[in-house]
XYZ file of C-alpha atoms in Angstrom:
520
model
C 0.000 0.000 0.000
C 2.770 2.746 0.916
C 4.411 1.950 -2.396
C 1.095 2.566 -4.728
C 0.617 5.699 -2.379
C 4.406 6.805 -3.208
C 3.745 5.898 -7.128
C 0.643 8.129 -6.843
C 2.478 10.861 -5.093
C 5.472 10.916 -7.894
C 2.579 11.004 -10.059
C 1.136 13.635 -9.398
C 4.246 15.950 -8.769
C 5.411 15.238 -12.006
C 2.193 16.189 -13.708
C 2.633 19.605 -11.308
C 5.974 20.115 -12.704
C 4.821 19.850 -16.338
C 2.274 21.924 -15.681
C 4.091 24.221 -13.839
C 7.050 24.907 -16.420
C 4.675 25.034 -19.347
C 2.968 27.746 -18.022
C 6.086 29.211 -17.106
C 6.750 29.396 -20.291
C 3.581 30.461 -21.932
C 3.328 33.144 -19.411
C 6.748 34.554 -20.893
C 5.622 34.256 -24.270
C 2.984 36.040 -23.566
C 3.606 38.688 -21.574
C 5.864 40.890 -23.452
C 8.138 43.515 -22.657
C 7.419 47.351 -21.484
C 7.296 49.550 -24.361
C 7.506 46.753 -26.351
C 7.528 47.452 -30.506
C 5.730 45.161 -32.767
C 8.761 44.475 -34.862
C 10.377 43.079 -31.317
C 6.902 40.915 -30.756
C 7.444 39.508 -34.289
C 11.214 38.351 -33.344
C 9.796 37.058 -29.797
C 7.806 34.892 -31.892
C 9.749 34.136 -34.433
C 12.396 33.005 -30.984
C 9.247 30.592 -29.973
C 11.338 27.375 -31.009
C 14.614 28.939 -29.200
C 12.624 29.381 -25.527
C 10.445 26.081 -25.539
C 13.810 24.132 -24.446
C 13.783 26.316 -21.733
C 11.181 23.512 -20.275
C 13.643 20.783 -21.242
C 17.171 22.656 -19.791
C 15.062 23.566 -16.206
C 14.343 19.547 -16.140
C 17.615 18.624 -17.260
C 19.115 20.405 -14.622
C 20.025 17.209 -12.599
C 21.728 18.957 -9.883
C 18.784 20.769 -8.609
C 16.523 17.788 -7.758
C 18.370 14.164 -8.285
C 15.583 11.375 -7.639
C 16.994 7.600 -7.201
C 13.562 5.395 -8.297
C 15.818 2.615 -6.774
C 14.926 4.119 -3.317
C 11.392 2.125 -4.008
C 13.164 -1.470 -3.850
C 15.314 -0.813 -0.705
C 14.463 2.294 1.504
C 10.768 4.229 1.178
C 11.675 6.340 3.926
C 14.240 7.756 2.122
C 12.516 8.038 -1.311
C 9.406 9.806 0.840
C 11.958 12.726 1.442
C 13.129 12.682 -1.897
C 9.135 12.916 -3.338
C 9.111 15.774 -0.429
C 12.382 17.828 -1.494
C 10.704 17.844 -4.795
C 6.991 19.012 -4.033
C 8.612 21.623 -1.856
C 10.622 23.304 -4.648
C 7.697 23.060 -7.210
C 5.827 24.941 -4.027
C 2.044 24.061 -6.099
C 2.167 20.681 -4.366
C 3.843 21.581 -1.144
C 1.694 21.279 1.461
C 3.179 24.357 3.697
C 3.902 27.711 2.200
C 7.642 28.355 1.096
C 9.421 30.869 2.519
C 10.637 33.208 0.272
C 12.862 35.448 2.274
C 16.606 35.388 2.729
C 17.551 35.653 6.285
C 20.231 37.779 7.982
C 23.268 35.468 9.408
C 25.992 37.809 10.998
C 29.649 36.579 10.610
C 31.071 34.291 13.077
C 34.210 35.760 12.745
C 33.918 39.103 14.703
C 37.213 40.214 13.602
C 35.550 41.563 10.282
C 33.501 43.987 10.569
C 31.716 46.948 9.153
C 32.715 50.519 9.039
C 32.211 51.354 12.703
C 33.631 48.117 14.438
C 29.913 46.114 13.999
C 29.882 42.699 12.974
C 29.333 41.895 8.931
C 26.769 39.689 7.571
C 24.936 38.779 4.895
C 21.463 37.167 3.926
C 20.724 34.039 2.322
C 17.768 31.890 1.181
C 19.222 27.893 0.703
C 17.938 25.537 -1.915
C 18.319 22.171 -0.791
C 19.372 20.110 -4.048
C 20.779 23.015 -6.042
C 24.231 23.544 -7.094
C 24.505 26.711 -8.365
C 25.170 30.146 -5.800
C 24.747 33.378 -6.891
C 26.224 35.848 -4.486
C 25.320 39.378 -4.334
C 27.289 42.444 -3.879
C 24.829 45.615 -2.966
C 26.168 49.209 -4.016
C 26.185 52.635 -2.406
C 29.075 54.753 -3.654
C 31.829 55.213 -1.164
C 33.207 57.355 1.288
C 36.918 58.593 0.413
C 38.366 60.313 3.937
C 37.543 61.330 7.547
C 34.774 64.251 6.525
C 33.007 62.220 4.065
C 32.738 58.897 6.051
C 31.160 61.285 9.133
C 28.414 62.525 6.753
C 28.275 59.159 5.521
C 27.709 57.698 8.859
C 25.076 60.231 9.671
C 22.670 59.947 6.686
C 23.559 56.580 5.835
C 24.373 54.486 8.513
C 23.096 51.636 7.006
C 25.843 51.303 4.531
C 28.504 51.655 7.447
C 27.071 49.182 10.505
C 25.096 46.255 11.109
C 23.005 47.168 13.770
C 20.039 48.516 12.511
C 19.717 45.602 9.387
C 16.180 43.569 9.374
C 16.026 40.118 9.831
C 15.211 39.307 6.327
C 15.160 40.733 3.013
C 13.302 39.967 -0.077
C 14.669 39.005 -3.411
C 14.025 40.924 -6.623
C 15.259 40.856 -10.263
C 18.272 37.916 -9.993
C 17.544 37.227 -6.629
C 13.902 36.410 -7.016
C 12.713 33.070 -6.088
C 9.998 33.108 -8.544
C 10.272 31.707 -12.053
C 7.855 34.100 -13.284
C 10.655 36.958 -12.846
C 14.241 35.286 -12.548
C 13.482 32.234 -15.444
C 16.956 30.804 -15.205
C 18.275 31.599 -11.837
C 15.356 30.932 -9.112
C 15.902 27.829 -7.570
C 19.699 28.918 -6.790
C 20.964 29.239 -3.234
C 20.155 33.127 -2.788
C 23.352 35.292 -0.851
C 23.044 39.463 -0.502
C 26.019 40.692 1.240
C 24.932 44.157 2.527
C 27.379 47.206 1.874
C 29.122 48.332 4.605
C 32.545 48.937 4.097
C 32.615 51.990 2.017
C 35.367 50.955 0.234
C 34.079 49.330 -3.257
C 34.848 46.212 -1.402
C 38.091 46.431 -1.529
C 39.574 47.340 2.106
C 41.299 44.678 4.526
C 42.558 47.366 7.506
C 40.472 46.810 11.013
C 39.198 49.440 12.659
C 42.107 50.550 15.662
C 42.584 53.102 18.223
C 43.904 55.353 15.927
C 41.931 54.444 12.927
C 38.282 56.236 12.693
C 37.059 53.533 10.635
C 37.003 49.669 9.211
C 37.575 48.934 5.471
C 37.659 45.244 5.054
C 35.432 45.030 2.035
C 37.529 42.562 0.417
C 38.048 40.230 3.761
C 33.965 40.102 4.123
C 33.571 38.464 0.743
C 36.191 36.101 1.712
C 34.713 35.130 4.956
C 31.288 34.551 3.797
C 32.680 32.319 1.369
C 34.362 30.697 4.070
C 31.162 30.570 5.694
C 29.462 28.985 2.982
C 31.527 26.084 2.370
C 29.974 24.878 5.439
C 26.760 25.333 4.095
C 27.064 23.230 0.348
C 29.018 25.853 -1.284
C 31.563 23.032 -1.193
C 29.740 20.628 -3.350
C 28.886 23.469 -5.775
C 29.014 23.400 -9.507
C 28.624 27.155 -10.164
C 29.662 30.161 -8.269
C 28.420 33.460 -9.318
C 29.477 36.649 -7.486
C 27.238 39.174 -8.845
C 26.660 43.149 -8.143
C 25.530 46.539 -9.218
C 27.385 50.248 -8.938
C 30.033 50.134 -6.391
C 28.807 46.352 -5.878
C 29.849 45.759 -9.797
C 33.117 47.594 -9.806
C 33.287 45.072 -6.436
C 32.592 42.168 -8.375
C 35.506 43.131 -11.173
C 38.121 43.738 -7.979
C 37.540 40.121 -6.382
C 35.863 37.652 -8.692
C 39.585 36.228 -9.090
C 40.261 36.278 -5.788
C 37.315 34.168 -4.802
C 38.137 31.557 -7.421
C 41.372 31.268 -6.147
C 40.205 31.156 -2.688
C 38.589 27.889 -3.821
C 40.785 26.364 -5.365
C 43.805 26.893 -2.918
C 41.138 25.000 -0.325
C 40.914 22.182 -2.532
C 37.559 23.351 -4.236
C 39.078 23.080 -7.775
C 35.419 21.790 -9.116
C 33.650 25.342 -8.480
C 33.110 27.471 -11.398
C 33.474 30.923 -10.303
C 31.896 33.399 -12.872
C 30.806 37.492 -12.499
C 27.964 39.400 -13.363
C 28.883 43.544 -13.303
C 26.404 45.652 -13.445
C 26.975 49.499 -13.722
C 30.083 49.255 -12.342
C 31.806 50.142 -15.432
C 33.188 53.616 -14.512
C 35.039 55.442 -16.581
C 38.271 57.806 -15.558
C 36.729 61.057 -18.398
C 36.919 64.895 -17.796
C 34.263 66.157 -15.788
C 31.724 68.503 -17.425
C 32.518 70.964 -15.129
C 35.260 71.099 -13.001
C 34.428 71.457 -9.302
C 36.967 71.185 -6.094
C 37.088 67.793 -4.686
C 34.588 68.360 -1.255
C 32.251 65.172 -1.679
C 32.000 62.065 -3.837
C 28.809 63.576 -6.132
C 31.050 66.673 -7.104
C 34.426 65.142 -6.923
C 36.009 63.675 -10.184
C 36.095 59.948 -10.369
C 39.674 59.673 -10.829
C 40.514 62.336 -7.497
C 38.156 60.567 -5.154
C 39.548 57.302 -5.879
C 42.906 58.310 -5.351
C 42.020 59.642 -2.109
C 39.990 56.443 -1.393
C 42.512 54.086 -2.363
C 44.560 55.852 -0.112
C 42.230 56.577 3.040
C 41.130 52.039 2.726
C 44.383 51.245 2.016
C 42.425 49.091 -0.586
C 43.589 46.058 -2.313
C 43.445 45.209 -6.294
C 44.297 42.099 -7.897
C 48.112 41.545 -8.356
C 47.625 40.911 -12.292
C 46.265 44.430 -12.414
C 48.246 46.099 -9.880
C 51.508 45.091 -11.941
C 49.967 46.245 -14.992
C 49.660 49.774 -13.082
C 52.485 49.952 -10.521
C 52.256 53.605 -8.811
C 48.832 53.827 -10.221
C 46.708 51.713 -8.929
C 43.855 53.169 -9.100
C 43.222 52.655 -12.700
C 42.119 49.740 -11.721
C 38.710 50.690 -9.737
C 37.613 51.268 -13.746
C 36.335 48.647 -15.545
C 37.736 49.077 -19.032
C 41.442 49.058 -17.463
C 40.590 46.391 -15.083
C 38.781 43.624 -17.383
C 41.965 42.990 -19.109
C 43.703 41.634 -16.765
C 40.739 39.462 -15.135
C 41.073 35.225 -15.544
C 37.625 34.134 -14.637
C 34.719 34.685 -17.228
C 32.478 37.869 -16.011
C 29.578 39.448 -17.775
C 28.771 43.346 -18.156
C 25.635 45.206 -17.542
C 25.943 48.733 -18.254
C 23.407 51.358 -19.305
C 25.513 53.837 -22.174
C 23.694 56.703 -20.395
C 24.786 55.797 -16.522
C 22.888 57.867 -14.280
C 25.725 57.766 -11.275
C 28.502 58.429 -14.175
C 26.966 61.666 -15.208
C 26.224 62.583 -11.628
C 30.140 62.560 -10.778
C 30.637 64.278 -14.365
C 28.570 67.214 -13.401
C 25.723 66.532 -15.562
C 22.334 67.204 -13.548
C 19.165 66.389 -15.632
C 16.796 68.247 -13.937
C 15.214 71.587 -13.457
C 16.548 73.531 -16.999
C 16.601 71.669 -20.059
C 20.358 70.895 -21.167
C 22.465 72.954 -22.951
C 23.745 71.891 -26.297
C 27.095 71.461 -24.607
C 26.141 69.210 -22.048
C 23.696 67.167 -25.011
C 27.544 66.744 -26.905
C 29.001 65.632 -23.915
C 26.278 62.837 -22.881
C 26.675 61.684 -26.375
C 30.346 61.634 -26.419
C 29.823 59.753 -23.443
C 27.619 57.026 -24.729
C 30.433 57.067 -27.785
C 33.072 56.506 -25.014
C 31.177 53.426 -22.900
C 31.116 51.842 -26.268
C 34.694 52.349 -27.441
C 35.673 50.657 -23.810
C 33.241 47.663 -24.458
C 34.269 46.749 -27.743
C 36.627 43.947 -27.198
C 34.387 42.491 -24.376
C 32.920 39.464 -25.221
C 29.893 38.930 -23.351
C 27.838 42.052 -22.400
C 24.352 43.829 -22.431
C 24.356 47.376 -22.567
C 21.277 49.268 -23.539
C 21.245 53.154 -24.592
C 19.153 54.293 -22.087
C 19.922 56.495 -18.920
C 19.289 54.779 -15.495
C 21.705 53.099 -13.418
C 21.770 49.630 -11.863
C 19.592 46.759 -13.780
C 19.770 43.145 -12.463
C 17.850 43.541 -9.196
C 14.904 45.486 -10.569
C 11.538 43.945 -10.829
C 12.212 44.720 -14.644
C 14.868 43.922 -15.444
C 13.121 40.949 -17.812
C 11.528 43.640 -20.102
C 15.003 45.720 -21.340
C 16.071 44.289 -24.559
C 18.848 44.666 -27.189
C 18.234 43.756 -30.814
C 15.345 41.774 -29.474
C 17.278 39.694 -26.853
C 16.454 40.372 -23.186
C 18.863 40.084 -20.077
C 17.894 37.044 -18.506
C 17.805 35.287 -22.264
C 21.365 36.890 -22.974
C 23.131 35.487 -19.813
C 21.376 32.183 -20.591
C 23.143 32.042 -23.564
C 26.442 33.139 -22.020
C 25.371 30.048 -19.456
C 25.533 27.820 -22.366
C 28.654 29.428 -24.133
C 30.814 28.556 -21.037
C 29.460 25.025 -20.302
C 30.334 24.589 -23.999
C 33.553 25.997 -23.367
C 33.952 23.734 -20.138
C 32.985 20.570 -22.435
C 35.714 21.251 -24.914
C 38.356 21.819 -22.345
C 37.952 18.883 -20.452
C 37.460 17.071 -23.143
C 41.350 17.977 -24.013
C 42.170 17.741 -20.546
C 42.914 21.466 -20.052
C 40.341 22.970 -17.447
C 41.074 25.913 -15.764
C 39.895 29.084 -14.518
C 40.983 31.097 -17.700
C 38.512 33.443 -19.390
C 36.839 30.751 -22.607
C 36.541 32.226 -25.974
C 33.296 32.555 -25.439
C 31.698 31.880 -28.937
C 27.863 32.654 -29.808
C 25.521 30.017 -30.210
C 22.647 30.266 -33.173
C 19.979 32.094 -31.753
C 21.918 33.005 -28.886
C 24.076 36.412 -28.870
C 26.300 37.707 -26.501
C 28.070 40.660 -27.117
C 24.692 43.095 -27.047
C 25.139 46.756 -27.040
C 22.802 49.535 -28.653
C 24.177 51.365 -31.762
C 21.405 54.240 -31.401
C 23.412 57.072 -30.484
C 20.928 59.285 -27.810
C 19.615 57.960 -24.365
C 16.640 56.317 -24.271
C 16.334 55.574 -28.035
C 16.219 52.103 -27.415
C 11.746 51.170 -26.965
C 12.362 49.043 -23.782
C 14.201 51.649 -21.827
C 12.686 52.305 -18.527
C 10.161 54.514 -18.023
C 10.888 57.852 -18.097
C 9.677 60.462 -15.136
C 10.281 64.295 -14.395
C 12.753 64.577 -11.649
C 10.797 67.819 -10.362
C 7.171 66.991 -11.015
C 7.321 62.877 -11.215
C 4.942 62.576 -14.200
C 5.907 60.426 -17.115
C 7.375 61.556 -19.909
C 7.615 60.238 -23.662
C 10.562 59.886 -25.654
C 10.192 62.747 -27.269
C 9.336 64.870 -24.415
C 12.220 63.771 -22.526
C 14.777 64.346 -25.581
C 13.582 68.584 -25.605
C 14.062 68.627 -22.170
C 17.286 67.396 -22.988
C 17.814 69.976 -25.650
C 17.051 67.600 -28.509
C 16.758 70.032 -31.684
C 14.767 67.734 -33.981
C 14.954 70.462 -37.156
C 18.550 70.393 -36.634
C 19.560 66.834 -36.234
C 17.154 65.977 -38.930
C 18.857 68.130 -41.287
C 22.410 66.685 -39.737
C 21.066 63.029 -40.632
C 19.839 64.331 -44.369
C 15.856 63.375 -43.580
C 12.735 64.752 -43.097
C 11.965 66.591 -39.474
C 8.909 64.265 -39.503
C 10.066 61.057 -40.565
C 12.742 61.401 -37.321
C 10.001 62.155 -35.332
C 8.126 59.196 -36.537
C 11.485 57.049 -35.514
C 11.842 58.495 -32.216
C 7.842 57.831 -31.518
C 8.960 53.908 -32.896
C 11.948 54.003 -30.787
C 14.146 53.432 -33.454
């Protein structure tokens, strides 16, 4: 009797889980993305035949749920809690609610610490059965000496102690638990590691006597990896340390450093990736030059320098021999990625909101001058130059900053591919990679040739040459009265002369106009 009552169990949660994934997947077909154009609907459907093995990858995924049917003949006990592992990830036959949250775990190792001396953390949501991580580095900017880290402390004291964090925080974007918004990455064991060092994660000096303040950054993301090895980060197959703004620049700084943490502690087997998003700073010219009093008005290039300084930060010893005397260069991306060994993926509006801001560029009250509409062209110009030679990047033309952990972060697309679809393909790309070089007997940690599969692009960046002419940018609001504005709105507030670049592009004033209304 138990046995036909485990058959009809396994039964039914396999009917759940077809059910379950196919309407995963016609709910993405259907939905569609914000702003979405009808030429991009026609390419999602023509893509139809690319996204239904998305049903057949999520199943083939034997990590995440192994079931051993031999269990039946020998020990139904232990094939009961197999049956139960899997109703409670598919969460429609689970007989208790899951529990979405990740939950705050402070380090046992008091000796790092945040800013102020309190102990560091992070947050994480397990899933039993899965072996793929995906840790999270938040942003915040950074504080660069004694003046700024007191202001800092007393506006943002979050992002400089522990002792006011909640108990829990709830995923979004990335870190979502439902398939519905994170398609390829839900079921992963969930880590945020909250910002408190100030440093761009890249400090390792305690807080003293005659220190004001703790930068160990860099020493937190190696202890909670330490941490985690004790929690089946050990039997992992993928590792990947993800972030946004200072988090991103974060995740370029130690992504090496955590691979070789694993494998110097015998974790050779762990395939340590990054995801950076907006965190791809450049070193220009300000706008407008302004004395150095604060990290909004201070040039990116002076406040690092100070920064550097002030953390006594680390950088990776590839980099920091490639720059001897100057290692700074190598808090900016486009100097940095060169010298990086593990595979890592960029996410980086053209149009960066926080770029600008440390440019002197201030989109709000006046409409812009035709000086500063040059410059935040020659910008977007510039962000591509640097991301030529990168292999495996999404960067739409639009101006916002920080992507991965918004709620939509599934409708931005370039040339009809969205984020989660193009870092499913660069998924793919590197377990194709990892095939081949095993196969020859040659695995390592080296950055693959990543090469694009059909269907499947990787190196995605917007050739439009104005912010938000890509259709799926996010929606656009004035920063003085909060209502909505179109595209067009938005570009004469931005000193867009439509006569004028009309007759600069050799076309009709209203044929542009009828591009800009299709977002093209």
């Amino acid at each position: 009797m138990r046995s036909r009552g485990a058959v009809t169990v396994l039964r039914s949660c396999l009917l759940l889980l077809v059910v379950h994934l196919s309407a995963t997947v016609e709910a993405r077909r259907m939905r569609g993305g914000r702003g979405q154009s009808r030429r991009a609907q026609q390419q999602q459907q023509q893509q139809q035949h690319q996204r239904a093995p998305a049903v057949t990858e999520r199943a083939d995924a034997a990590e995440s749920f192994p079931l051993d049917f031999t269990a039946v003949e020998g020990n139904m006990d232990n094939f009961m809690v197999q049956i139960k592992n899997l109703a409670q990830s598919l969460y429609p036959c689970s007989a208790q609610k899951l529990d979405h949250d990740m939950k705050l775990h402070l380090l046992k190792n008091e000796s790092v610490t945040c800013n102020d001396g309190s102990s560091a953390g992070y947050y994480i949501k397990e899933s039993k059965g899965s072996k793929r991580w995906l840790l999270f580095l938040e942003g915040g900017w950074y504080c660069f000496n004694r003046q700024t880290c007191d202001s800092r402390y007393e506006t943002m004291r979050g992002l400089m102690s522990s002792t006011k964090w909640p108990q829990t925080r709830r995923g979004t974007g990335i870190l979502s638990p439902q398939p519905e918004e994170n398609p390829h990455w839900w079921n992963a064991n969930m880590v945020f590691i909250p910002y408190c060092s100030s440093d761009v994660w890249s400090g390792a000096t305690p807080k003293t006597d005659q220190s004001d303040y703790a930068f160990m950054g860099s020493l937190i993301i190696a202890e909670v990896v330490n941490e985690l090895l004790t929690k089946g980060l050990n039997n992992a197959k993928v590792l990947l340390l993800a972030g946004s703004s200072a988090g991103g620049t974060g995740v370029l700084l130690n992504v090496d450093h955590v691979a070789e943490q694993l494998e110097s502690q015998g974790y050779r087997g762990v395939q340590v990736r990054g995801l950076a998003d907006s965190g791809w700073f450049l070193d220009n010219k300000q706008y407008k030059f302004t004395e150095c009093l604060d990290t909004i008005s201070c040039a990116p290039t002076e406040a690092i320098k100070r920064g550097i300084r002030y953390w006594s930060g680390l950088v990776p010893e590839s980099c920091r021999q490639a720059h001897v005397g100057e290692e700074w260069n190598c808090f900016f991306g486009y100097r940095l990625y060169p010298t990086i060994k593990s595979p890592v993926y960029i996410v980086q509006w053209l149009f960066d909101e926080a770029q600008l801001t440390v440019d002197n560029i201030h989109l709000t009250g006046q409409p812009v001058h035709e000086g500063q509409w040059r410059y935040i062209q020659n910008l977007g110009q510039e962000l591509r130059r640097t991301l030529h030679n990168v292999p495996a990047m999404f960067a739409p033309a639009c101006l916002s900053h920080e992507l991965i952990t918004r709620s939509y972060w599934m409708d931005i697309q370039v040339k009809g591919t969205s984020l989660p679809r193009a870092l499913h393909c660069w998924d793919r790309s590197l377990q194709y990679n990892l095939h081949i070089n095993s196969s020859h007997g040659n695995y390592s940690h080296q950055k693959p040739k990543t090469q694009p599969m059909r269907g499947c692009p990787l190196h995605l960046i917007d050739s439009c040459p104005w912010p938000h002419c890509n259709p799926s940018c996010p929606t656009i609001r004035d920063q003085l009265t909060g209502q909505e504005m179109s595209v067009i709105q938005f570009l004469k507030h931005m000193g867009f002369d439509v006569q004028k670049i009309a007759q600069q592009q050799g076309m009709d004033p209203r044929k542009l106009l009828g591009m800009l209304n299709n977002g093209n």
